[in-house]
Coordinates of C-alpha atoms and ligand atoms in Angstrom, one line a residue:
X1 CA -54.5 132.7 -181.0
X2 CA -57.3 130.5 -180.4
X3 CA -60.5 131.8 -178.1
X4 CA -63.3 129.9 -176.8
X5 CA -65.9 131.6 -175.1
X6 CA -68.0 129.4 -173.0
X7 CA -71.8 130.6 -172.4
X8 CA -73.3 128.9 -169.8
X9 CA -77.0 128.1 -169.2
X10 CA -77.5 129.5 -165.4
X11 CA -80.6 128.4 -164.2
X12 CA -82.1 127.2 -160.9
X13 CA -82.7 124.1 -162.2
X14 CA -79.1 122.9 -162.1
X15 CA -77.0 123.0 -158.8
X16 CA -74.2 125.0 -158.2
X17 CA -72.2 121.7 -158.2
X18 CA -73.9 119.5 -161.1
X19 CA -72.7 123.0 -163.1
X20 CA -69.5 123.4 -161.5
X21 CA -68.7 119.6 -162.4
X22 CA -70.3 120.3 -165.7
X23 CA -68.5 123.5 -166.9
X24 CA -64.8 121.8 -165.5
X25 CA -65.6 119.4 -168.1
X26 CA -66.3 121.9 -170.9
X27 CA -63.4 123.4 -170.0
X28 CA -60.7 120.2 -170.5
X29 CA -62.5 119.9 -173.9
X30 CA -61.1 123.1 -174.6
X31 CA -57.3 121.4 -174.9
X32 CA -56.1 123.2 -177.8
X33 CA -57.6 126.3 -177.6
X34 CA -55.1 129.1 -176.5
X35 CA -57.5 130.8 -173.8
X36 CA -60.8 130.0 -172.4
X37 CA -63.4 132.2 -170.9
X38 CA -66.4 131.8 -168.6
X39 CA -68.8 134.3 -167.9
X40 CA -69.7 136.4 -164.5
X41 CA -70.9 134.3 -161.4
X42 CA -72.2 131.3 -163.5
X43 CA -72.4 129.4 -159.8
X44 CA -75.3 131.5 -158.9
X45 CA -75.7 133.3 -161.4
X46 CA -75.5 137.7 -161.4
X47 CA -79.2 138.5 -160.2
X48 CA -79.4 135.6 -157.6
X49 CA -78.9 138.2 -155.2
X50 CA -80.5 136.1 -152.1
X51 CA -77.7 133.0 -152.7
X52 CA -75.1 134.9 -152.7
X53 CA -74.0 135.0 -148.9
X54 CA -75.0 131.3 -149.3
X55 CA -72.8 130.5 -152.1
X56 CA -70.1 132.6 -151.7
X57 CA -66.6 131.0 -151.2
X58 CA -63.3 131.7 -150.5
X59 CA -60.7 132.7 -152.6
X60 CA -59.4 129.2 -153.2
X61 CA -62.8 127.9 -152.7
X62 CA -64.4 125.0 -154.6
X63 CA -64.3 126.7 -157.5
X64 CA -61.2 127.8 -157.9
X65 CA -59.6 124.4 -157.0
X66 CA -61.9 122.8 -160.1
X67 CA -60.8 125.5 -162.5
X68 CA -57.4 125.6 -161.5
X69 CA -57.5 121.8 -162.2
X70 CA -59.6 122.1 -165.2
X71 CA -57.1 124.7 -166.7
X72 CA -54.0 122.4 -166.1
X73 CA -55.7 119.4 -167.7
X74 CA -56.4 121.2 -171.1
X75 CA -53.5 123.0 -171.0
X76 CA -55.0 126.4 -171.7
X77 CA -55.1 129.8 -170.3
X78 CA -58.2 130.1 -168.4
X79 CA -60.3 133.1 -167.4
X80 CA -62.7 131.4 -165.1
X81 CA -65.1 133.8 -164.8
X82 CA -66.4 135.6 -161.3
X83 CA -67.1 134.1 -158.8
X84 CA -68.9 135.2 -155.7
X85 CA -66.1 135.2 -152.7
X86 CA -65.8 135.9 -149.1
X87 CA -62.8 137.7 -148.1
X88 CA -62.8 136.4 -144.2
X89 CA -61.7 139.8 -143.4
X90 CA -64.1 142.1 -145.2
X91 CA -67.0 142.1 -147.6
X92 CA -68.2 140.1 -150.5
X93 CA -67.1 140.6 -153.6
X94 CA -67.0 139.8 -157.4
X95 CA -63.9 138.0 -157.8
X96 CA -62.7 136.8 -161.9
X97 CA -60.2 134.5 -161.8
X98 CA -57.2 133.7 -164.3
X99 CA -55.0 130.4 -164.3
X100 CA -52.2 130.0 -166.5
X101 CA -51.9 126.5 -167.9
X102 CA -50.5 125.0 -165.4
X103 CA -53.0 125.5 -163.4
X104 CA -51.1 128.5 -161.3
X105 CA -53.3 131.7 -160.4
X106 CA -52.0 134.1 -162.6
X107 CA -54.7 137.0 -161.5
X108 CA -57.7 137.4 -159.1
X109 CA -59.5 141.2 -159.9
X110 CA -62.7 142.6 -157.8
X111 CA -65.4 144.3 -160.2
X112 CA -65.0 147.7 -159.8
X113 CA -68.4 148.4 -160.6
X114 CA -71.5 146.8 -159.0
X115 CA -74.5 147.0 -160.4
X116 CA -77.7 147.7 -158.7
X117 CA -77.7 151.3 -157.9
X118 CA -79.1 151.3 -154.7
X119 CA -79.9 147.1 -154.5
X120 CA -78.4 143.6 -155.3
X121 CA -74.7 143.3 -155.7
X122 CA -74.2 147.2 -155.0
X123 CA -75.4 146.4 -151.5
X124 CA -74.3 143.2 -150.5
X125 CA -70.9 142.9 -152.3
X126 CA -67.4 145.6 -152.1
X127 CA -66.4 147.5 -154.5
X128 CA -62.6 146.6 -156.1
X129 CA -60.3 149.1 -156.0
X130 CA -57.3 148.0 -158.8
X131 CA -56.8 147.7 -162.7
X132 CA -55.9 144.2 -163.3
X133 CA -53.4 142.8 -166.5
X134 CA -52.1 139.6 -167.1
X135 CA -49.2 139.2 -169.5
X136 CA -50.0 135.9 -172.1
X137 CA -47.7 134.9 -174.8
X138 CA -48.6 137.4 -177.5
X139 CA -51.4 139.4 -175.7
X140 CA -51.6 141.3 -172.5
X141 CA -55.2 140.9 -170.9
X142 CA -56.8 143.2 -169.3
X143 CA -60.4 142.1 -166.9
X144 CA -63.4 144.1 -166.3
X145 CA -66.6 142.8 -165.6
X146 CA -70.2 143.5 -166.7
X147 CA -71.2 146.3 -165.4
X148 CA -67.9 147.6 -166.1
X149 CA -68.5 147.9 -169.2
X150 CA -70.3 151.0 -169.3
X151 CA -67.6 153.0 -168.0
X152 CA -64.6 153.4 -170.8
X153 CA -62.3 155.5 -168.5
X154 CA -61.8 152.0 -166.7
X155 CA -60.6 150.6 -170.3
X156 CA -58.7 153.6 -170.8
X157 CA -56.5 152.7 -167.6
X158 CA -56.3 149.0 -168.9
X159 CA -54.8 150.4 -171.9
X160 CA -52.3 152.6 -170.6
X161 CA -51.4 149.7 -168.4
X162 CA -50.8 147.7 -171.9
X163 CA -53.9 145.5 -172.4
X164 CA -54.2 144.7 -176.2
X165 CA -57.1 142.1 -175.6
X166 CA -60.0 143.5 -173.3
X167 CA -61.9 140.4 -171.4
X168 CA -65.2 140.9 -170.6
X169 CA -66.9 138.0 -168.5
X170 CA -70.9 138.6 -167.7
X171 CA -74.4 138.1 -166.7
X172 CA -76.2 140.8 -169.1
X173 CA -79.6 140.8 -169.2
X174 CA -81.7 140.4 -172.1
X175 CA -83.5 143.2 -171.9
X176 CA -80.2 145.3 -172.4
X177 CA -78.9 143.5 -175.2
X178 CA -78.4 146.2 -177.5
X179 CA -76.6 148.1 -175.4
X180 CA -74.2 145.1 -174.8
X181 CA -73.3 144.7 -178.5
X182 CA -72.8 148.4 -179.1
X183 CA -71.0 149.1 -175.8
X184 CA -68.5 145.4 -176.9
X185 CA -67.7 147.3 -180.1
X186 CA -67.4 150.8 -178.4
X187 CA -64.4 149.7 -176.3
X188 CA -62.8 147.8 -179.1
X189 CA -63.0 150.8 -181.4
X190 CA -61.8 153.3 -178.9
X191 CA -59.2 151.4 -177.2
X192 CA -58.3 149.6 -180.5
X193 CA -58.1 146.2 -178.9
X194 CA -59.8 143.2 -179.2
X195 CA -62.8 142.7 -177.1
X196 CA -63.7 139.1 -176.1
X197 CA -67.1 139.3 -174.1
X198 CA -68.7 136.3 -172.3
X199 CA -72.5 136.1 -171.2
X200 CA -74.4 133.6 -169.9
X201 CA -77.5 132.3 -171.3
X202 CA -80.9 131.1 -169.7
X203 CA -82.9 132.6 -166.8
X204 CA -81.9 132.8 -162.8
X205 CA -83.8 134.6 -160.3
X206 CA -86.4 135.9 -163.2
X207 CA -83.7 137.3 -165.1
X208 CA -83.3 136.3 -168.8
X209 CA -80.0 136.5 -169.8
X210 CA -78.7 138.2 -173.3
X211 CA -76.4 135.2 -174.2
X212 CA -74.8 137.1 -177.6
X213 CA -71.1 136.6 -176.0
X214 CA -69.4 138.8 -178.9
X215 CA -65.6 139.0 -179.7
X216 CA -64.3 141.8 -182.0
X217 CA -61.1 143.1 -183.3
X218 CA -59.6 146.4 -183.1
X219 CA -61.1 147.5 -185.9
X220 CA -64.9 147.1 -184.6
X221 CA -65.5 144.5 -186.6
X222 CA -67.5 141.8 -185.2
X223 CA -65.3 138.7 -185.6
X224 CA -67.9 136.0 -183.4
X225 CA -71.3 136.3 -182.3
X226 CA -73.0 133.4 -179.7
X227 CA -76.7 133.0 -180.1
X228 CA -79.3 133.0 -176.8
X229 CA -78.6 129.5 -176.0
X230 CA -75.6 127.8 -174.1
X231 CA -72.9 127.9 -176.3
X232 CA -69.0 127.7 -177.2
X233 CA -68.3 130.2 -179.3
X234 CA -64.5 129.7 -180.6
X235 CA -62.5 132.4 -182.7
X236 CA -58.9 132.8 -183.8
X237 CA -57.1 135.9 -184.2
X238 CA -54.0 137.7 -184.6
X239 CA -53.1 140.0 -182.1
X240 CA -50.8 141.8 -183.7
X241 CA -53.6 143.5 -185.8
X242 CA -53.7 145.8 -182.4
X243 CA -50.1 147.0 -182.8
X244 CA -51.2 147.5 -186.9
X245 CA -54.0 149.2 -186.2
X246 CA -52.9 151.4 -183.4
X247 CA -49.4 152.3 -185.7
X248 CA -51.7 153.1 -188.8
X249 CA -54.4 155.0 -187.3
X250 CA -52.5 156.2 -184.2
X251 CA -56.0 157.9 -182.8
X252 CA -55.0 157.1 -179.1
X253 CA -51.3 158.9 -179.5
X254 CA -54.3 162.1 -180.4
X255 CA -55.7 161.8 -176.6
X256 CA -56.1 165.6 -174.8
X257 CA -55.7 164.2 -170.7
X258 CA -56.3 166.8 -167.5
X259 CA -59.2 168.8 -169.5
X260 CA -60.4 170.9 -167.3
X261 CA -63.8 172.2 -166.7
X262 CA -64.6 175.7 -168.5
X263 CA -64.3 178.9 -166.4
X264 CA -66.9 181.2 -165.5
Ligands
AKG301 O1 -75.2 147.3 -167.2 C1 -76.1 146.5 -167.4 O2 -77.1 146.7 -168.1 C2 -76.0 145.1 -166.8 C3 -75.0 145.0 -165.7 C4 -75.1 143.7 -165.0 O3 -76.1 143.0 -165.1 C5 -74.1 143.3 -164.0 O4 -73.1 144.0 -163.9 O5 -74.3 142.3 -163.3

């Protein structure tokens, strides 16, 4: 399976359209490529917390109908990223999108966890409330985004739910960036699947951004690593090495569920 990872320069010095024009064409030069992957609100960008009421669309907004097309030209799976969307009957929220190669939806998940803690997109945007999968020839996706990274028992249901590749599109910041490689290679290792996370690079709203979009196999090893900059990072693998690994070090059939706390 082929994997480019697209990590896009976010900055206010490009308009959400010159970049939305821009990234559709990265994407049809992708034809070939198995799946593609965009990183977390590159419209905006993930700390532009002031635009996003501004820029946020609907579900089968601008960018959606440019992605959709984008995918369907190349021919490719697509995971276009997140995109900031207004549900007419509710909130904001962080929306990842996934077209099959014809262009179809094939899955729309809402970030479970915002970031922000008591600020930014944990404010302004609503929380999702359900595990997402999509079902590729030879891999079964499963989404989280960003911030959802930090929290493995969200993986763990991904898992369970039969992901093999986890997909990871987001706007780290630089000043985090270790914890973004580790926590990539944490959630392969535990949940021995592949892990293909995608960052953006520049700086938006003061931010700089990590960049270091990583993809690594079920093993932990680190098969790709992107620079700082705006760039594609491509990758094959097999995907069968996550039924291999899981049959010859079958660590997750070992899990203990419904511990319980001690008693008093
Ligand atoms: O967890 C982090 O350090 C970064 C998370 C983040 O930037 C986000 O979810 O947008």
């Amino acid at each position: 399976m082929r994997a480019s990872l697209l990590q896009i320069d976010v900055n206010e010095g490009e308009s959400v359209e010159s970049r939305r024009l821009r990234v559709a064409s990265l994407v049809r030069e992708q034809a070939g490529a198995d799946l593609v992957v965009l990183p977390e609100l590159w419209t905006t960008g993930a700390f532009a917390y002031e635009d996003f009421g501004s820029a946020a669309e609907p579900l089968e907004g601008p960018t959606y109908e440019a992605m959709a097309k984008a995918a369907s030209d190349a021919g490719v799976w697509l995971h276009a990223g997140s995109i900031p969307e207004r549900d007419p009957d509710g909130p904001l929220y962080n929306t990842s999108l996934v077209f099959s190669p014809s262009g179809d939806l094939a899955a729309a998940y809402r970030k479970i966890h915002r970031f922000g803690f008591d600020k930014g997109e944990a404010v302004l945007m609503g929380a999702g409330d359900e595990l997402v999968t999509v079902r590729l020839p030879g891999t079964t996706l499963g989404v989280a985004t960003c911030y959802d990274l930090r929290f493995p028992e969200l993986f763990r249901g991904l898992v369970d739910a039969g992901a093999e590749t986890l997909v990871i599109p987001a706007g780290w910041p630089e000043r985090r960036r270790a914890h973004w490689t580790l926590l990539a290679q944490a959630r392969a290792v535990e949940n021995q699947a592949f892990v293909l996370a995608c960052g953006t690079a520049g700086t938006h709203a003061g931010v700089p951004q990590a960049g270091h979009s990583i993809v690594v196999d079920p093993w932990g090893e680190v098969l790709a690593q992107a620079g700082a900059g705006e760039q594609i990072l491509t990758v094959e693998f097999d995907p069968g090495k996550v039924a291999v690994t899981r049959d010859q070090f079958p660590a997750l059939k070992d899990r203990m569920l419904g511990l319980t706390a001690p008693r008093r």
